Short mmCIF file of C-alpha atoms and ligand atoms in Angstrom, two decimals:
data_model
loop_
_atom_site.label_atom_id
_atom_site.label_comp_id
_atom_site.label_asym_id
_atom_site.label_seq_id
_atom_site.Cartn_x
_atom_site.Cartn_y
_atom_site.Cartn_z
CA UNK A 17 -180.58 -71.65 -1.36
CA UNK A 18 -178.11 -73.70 0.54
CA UNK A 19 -174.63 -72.68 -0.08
CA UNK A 20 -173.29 -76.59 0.55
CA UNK A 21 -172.67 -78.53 -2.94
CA UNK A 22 -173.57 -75.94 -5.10
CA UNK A 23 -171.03 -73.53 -7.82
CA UNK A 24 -170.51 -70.21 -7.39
CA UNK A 25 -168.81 -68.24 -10.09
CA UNK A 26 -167.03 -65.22 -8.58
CA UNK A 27 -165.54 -62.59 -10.97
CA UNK A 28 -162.47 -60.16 -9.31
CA UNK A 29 -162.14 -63.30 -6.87
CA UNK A 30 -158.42 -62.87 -6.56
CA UNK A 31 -158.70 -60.00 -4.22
CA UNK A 32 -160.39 -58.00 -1.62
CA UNK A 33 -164.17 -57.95 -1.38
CA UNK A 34 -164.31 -61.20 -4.09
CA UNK A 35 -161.56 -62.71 -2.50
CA UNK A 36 -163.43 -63.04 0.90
CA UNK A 37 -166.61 -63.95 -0.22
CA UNK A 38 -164.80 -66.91 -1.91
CA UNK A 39 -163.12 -68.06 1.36
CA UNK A 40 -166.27 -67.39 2.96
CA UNK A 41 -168.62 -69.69 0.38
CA UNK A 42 -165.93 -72.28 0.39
CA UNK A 43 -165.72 -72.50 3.92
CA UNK A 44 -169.78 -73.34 3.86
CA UNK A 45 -168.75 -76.27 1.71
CA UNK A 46 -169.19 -74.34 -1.78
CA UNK A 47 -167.43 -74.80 -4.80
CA UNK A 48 -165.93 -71.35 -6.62
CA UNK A 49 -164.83 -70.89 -9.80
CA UNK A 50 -162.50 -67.73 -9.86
CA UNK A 51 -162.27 -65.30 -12.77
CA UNK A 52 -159.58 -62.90 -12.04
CA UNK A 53 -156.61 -60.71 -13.98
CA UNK A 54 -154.41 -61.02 -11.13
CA UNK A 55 -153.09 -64.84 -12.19
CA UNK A 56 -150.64 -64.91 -9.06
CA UNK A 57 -153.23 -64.31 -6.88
CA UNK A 58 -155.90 -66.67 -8.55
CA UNK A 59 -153.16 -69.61 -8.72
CA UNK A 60 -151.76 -68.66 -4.91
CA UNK A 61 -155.76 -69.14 -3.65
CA UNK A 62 -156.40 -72.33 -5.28
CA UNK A 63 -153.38 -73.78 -3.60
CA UNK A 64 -154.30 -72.40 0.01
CA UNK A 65 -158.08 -73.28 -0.31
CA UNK A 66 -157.10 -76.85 -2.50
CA UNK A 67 -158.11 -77.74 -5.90
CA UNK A 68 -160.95 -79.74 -4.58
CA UNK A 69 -163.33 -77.42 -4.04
CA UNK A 70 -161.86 -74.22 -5.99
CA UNK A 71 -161.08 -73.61 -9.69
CA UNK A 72 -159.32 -70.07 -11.05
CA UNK A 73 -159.41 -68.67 -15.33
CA UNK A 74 -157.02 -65.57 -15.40
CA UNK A 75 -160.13 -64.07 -17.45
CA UNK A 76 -160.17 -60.13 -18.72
CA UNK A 77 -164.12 -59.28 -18.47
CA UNK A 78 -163.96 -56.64 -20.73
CA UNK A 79 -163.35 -59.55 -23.30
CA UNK A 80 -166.12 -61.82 -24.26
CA UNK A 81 -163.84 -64.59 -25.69
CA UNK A 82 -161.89 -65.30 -22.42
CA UNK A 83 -165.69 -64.23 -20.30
CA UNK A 84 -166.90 -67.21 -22.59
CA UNK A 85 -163.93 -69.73 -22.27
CA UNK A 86 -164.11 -68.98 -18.59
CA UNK A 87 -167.76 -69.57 -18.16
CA UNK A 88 -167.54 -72.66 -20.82
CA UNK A 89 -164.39 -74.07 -18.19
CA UNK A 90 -166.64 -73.78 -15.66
CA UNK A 91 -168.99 -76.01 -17.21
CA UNK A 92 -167.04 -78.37 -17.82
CA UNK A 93 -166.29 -78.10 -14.17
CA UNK A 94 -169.37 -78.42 -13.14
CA UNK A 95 -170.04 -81.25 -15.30
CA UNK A 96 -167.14 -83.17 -13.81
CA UNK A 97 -168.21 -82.33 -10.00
CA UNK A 98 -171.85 -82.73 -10.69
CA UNK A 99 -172.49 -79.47 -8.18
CA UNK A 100 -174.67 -77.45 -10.10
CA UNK A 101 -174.15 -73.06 -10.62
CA UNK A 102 -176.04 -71.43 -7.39
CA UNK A 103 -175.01 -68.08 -7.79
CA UNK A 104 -172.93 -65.23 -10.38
CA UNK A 105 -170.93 -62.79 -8.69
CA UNK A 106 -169.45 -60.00 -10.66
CA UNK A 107 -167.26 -58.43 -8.39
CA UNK A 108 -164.42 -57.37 -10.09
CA UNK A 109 -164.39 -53.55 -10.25
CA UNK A 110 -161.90 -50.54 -10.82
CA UNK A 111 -162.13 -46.80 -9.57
CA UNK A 112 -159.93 -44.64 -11.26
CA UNK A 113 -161.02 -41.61 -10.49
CA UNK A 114 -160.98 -38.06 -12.86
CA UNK A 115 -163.46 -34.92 -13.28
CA UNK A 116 -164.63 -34.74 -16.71
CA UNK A 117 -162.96 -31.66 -17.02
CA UNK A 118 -159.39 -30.62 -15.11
CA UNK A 119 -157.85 -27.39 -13.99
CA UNK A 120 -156.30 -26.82 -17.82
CA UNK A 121 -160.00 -27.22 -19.20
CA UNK A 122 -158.94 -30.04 -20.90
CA UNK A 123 -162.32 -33.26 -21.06
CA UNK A 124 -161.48 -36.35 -19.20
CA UNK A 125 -160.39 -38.77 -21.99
CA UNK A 126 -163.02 -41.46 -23.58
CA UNK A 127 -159.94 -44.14 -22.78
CA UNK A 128 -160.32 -43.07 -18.68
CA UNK A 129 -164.57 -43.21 -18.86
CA UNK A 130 -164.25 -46.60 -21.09
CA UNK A 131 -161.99 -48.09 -18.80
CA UNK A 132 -164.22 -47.99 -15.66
CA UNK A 133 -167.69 -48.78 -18.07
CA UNK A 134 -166.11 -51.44 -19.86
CA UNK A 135 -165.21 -53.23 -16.53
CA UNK A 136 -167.97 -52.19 -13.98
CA UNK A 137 -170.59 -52.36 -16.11
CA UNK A 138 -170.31 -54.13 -19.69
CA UNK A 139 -167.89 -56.86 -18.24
CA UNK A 140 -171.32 -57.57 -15.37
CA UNK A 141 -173.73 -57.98 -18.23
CA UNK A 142 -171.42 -59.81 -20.27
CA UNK A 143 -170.87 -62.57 -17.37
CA UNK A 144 -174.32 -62.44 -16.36
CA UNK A 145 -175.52 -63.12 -20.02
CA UNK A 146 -173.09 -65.83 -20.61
CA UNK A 147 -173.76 -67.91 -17.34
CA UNK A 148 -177.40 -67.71 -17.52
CA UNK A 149 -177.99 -70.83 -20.13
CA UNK A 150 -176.53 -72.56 -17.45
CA UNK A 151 -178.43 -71.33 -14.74
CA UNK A 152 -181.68 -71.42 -16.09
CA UNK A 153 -181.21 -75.28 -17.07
CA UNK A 154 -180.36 -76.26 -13.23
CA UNK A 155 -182.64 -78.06 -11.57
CA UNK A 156 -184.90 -76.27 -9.22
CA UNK A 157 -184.48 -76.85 -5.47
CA UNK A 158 -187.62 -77.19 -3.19
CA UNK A 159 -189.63 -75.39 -1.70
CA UNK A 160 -189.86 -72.57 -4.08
CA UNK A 161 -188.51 -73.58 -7.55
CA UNK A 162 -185.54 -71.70 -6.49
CA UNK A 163 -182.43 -72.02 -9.43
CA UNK A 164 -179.99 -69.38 -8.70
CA UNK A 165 -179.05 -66.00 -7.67
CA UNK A 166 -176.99 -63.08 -8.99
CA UNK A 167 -175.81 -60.93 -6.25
CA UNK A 168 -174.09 -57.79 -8.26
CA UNK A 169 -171.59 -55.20 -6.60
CA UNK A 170 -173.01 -51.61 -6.38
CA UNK A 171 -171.22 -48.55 -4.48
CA UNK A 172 -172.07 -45.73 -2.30
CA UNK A 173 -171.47 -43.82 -5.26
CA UNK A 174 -174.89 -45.21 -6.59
CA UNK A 175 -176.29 -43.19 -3.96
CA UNK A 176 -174.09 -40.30 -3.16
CA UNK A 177 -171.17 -39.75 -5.39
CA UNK A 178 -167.95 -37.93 -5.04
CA UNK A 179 -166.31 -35.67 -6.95
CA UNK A 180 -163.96 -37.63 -9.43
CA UNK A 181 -166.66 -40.30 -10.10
CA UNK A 182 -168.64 -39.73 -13.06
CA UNK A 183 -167.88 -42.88 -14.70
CA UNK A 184 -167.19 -44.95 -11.27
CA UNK A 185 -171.15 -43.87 -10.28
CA UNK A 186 -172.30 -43.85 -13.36
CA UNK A 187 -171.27 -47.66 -13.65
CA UNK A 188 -172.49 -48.10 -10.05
CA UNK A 189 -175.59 -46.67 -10.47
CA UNK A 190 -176.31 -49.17 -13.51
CA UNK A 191 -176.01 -51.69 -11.45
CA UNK A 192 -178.80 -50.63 -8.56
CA UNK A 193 -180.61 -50.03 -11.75
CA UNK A 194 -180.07 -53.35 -13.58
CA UNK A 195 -180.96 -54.93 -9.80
CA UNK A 196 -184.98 -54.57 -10.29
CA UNK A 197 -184.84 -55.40 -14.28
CA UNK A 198 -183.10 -58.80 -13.54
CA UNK A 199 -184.94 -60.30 -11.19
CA UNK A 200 -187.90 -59.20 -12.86
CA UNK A 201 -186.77 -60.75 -16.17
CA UNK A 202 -185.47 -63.90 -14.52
CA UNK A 203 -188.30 -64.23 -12.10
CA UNK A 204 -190.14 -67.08 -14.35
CA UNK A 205 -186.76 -69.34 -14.29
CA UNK A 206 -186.42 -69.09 -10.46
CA UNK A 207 -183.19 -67.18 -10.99
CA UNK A 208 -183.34 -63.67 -8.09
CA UNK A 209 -180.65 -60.48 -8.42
CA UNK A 210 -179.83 -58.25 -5.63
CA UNK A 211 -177.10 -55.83 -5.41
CA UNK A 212 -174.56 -54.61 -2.39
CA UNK A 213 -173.75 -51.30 -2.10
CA UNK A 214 -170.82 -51.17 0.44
CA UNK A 215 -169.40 -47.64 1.68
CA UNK A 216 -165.59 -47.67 2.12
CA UNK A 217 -164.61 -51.03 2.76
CA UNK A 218 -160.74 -52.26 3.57
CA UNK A 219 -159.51 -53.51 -0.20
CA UNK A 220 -156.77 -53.66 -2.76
CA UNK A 221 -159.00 -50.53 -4.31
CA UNK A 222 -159.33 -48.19 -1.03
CA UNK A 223 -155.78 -49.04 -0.06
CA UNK A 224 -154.45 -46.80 -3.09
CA UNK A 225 -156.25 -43.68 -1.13
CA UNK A 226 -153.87 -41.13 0.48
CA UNK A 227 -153.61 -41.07 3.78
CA UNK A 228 -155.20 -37.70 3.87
CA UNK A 229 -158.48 -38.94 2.02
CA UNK A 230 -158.50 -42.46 4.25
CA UNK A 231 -158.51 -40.25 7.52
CA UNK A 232 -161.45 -37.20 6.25
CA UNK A 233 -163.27 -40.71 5.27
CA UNK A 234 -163.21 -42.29 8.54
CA UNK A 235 -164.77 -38.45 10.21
CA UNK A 236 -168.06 -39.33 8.24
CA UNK A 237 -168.47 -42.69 9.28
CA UNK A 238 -171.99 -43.22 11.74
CA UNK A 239 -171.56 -46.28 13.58
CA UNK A 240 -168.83 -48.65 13.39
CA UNK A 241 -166.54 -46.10 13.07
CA UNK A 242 -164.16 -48.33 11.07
CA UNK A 243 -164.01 -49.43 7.62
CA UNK A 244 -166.18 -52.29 6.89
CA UNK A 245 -163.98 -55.31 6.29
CA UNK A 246 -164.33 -58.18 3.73
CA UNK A 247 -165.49 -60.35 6.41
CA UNK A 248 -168.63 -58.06 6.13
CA UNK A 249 -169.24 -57.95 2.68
CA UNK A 250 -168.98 -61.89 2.65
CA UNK A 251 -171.65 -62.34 5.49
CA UNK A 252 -173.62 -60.28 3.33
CA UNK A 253 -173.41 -62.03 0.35
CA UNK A 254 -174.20 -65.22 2.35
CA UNK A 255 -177.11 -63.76 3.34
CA UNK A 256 -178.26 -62.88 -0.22
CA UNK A 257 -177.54 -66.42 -1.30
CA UNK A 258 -179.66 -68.09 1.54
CA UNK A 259 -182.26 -66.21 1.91
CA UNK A 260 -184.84 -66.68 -0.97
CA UNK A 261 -187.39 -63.49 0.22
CA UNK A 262 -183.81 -61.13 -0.97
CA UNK A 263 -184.77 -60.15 -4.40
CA UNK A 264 -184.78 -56.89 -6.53
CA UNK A 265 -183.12 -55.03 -4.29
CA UNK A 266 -179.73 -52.87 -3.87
CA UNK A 267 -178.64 -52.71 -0.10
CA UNK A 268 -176.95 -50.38 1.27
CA UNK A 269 -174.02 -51.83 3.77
CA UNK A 270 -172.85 -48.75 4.77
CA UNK A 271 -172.80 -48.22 9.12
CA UNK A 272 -175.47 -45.42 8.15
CA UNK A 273 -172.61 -43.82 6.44
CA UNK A 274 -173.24 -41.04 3.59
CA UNK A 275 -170.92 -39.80 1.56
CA UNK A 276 -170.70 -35.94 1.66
CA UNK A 277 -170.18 -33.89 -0.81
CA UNK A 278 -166.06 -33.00 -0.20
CA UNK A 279 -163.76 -34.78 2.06
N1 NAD B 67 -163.52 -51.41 -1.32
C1 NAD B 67 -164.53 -50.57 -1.27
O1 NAD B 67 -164.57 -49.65 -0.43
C2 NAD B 67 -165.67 -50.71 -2.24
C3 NAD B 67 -166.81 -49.93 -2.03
C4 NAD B 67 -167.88 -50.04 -2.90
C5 NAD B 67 -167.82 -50.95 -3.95
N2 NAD B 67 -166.70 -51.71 -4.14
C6 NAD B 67 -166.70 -52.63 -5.27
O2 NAD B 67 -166.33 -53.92 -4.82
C7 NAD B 67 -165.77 -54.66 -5.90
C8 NAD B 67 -164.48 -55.29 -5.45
O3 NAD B 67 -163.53 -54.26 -5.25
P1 NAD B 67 -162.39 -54.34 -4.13
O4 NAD B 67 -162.54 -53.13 -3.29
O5 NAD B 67 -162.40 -55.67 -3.49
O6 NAD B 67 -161.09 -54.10 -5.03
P2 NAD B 67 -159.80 -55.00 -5.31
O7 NAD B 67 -158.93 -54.11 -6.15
O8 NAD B 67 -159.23 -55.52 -4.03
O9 NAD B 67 -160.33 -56.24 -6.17
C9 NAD B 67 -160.76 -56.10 -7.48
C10 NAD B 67 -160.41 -57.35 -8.26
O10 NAD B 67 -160.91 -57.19 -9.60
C11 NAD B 67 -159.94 -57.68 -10.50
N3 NAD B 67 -160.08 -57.07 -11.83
C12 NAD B 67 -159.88 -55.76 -12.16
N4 NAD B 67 -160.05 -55.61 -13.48
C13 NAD B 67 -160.36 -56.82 -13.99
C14 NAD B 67 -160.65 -57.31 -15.30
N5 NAD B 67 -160.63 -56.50 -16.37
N6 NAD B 67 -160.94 -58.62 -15.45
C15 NAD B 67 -160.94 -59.46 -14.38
N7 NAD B 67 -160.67 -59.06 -13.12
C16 NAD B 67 -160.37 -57.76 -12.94
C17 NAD B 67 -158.60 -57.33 -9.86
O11 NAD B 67 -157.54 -58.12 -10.39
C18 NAD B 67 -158.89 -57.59 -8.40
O12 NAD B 67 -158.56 -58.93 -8.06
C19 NAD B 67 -165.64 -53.67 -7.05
O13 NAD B 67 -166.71 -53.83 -7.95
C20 NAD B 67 -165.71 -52.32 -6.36
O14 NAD B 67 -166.16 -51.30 -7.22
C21 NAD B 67 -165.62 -51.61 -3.31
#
């Protein structure tokens, strides 16, 4: 699909990972509609990109009344601007890390596993279900009937989970799983799914890491030996969006890097 002219609805937008994929879309002549918390940050992106071309809703996912005024806003967008939805992208995405048991025996809280399921993994589906009417009513682009694509945001921790992540992997993990299910359910409207599953990438999220954890990360890194950057996740994306043959699949963007078992 060709990025130029079409709407891309981006979800965690405001900042890291989401926040370059947006500059990176719009700067391929896109047009994103930003869901985000973090209204400063929404507002302050609009103005630097321009209103022409970029829209923000401070939007909660883990609420389906402001997912659905967001996704009905962008409608009425899109009805305006006449550039019809190309692609969902939930990105927005919490850590929070906790064992589900600590050093006083005492379980990890529902609150703590609800806060990281509610945002990683029902807030995805709820997006997802509420864009699709509008996805699966575009009209298809030549050669291949093609309507949209829903590029999802997996982790590492799909694959090789840390201590600390139960409900961070378990989230991930639904989403390499929901990968295969989507595309095969949205196959007949021309609609694909893939997922990303970046390692430890430079973000808002990795930032809060101590030093101590940031440096043991970087000794298990293959080849860059750096931190991927947003600029790489973006590409990525880009590549998911263009290429039509990308479809039911979670890749790994990772610099062979896997995650070992203590840091
Ligand atoms: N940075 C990494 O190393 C890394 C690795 C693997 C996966 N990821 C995933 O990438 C995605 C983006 O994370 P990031 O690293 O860019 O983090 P980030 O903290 O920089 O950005 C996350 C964004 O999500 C928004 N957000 C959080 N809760 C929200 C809610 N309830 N409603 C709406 N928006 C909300 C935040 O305001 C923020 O703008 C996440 O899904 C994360 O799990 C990140």
């Amino acid at each position: 699909m060709h990025i130029k002219d079409r709407t891309f609805i981006i979800s965690g937008g405001a900042s890291g990972l989401g926040l370059a994929t947006v500059r990176d879309l719009h700067f391929h002549g896109g047009y994103i509609s930003i869901l985000d918390l973090h209204a400063e940050n929404g507002i302050a992106i609009v103005r630097e990109l321009g209103p022409e071309r970029t829209i923000f809703f401070e939007t909660d996912v883990t609420s389906t009344p402001s997912l659905q005024a967001a996704v009905d806003s962008t409608a009425a967008w899109i009805a305006q601007t006449a550039k019809p939805l190309g692609a969902i992208i939930p990105a927005a995405g919490v850590g929070n890390p906790g064992k589900l048991i600590d050093r006083h025996n005492e379980p990890i809280s529902m609150a703590q596993l609800d806060f990281v399921l509610n945002i990683n993994l029902r807030g995805v589906l709820d997006l997802i279900r509420l864009c699709l009417p509008h996805m699966t009513t575009t009209i298809p682009t030549a050669p291949d009937n093609e309507r949209g694509v829903i590029i999802m945001v997996s982790s590492s921790a799909a694959f090789d989970g840390q201590p600390g992540q139960a409900a961070y992997a378990a989230s991930k993990g639904a989403i390499r799983s929901l990968t295969l299910v989507l595309a095969r359910d949205l196959a007949q409207y021309g609609i694909r799914a893939v997922s990303i599953a970046p390692s430890y990438f430079e973000s808002n999220m990795t930032a809060q890491m101590s030093e101590k954890v940031r440096r043991s990360l970087e000794k298990v890194l293959e080849f860059p030996k750096r931190p991927g950057k947003g600029e790489d996740f973006a590409r990525m994306v880009r590549g998911c969006v263009e290429n039509v043959m990308l479809n039911g699949e979670c890749i790994r963007l990772d610099g062979a890097t896997r995650m070992p078992s203590k840091l």
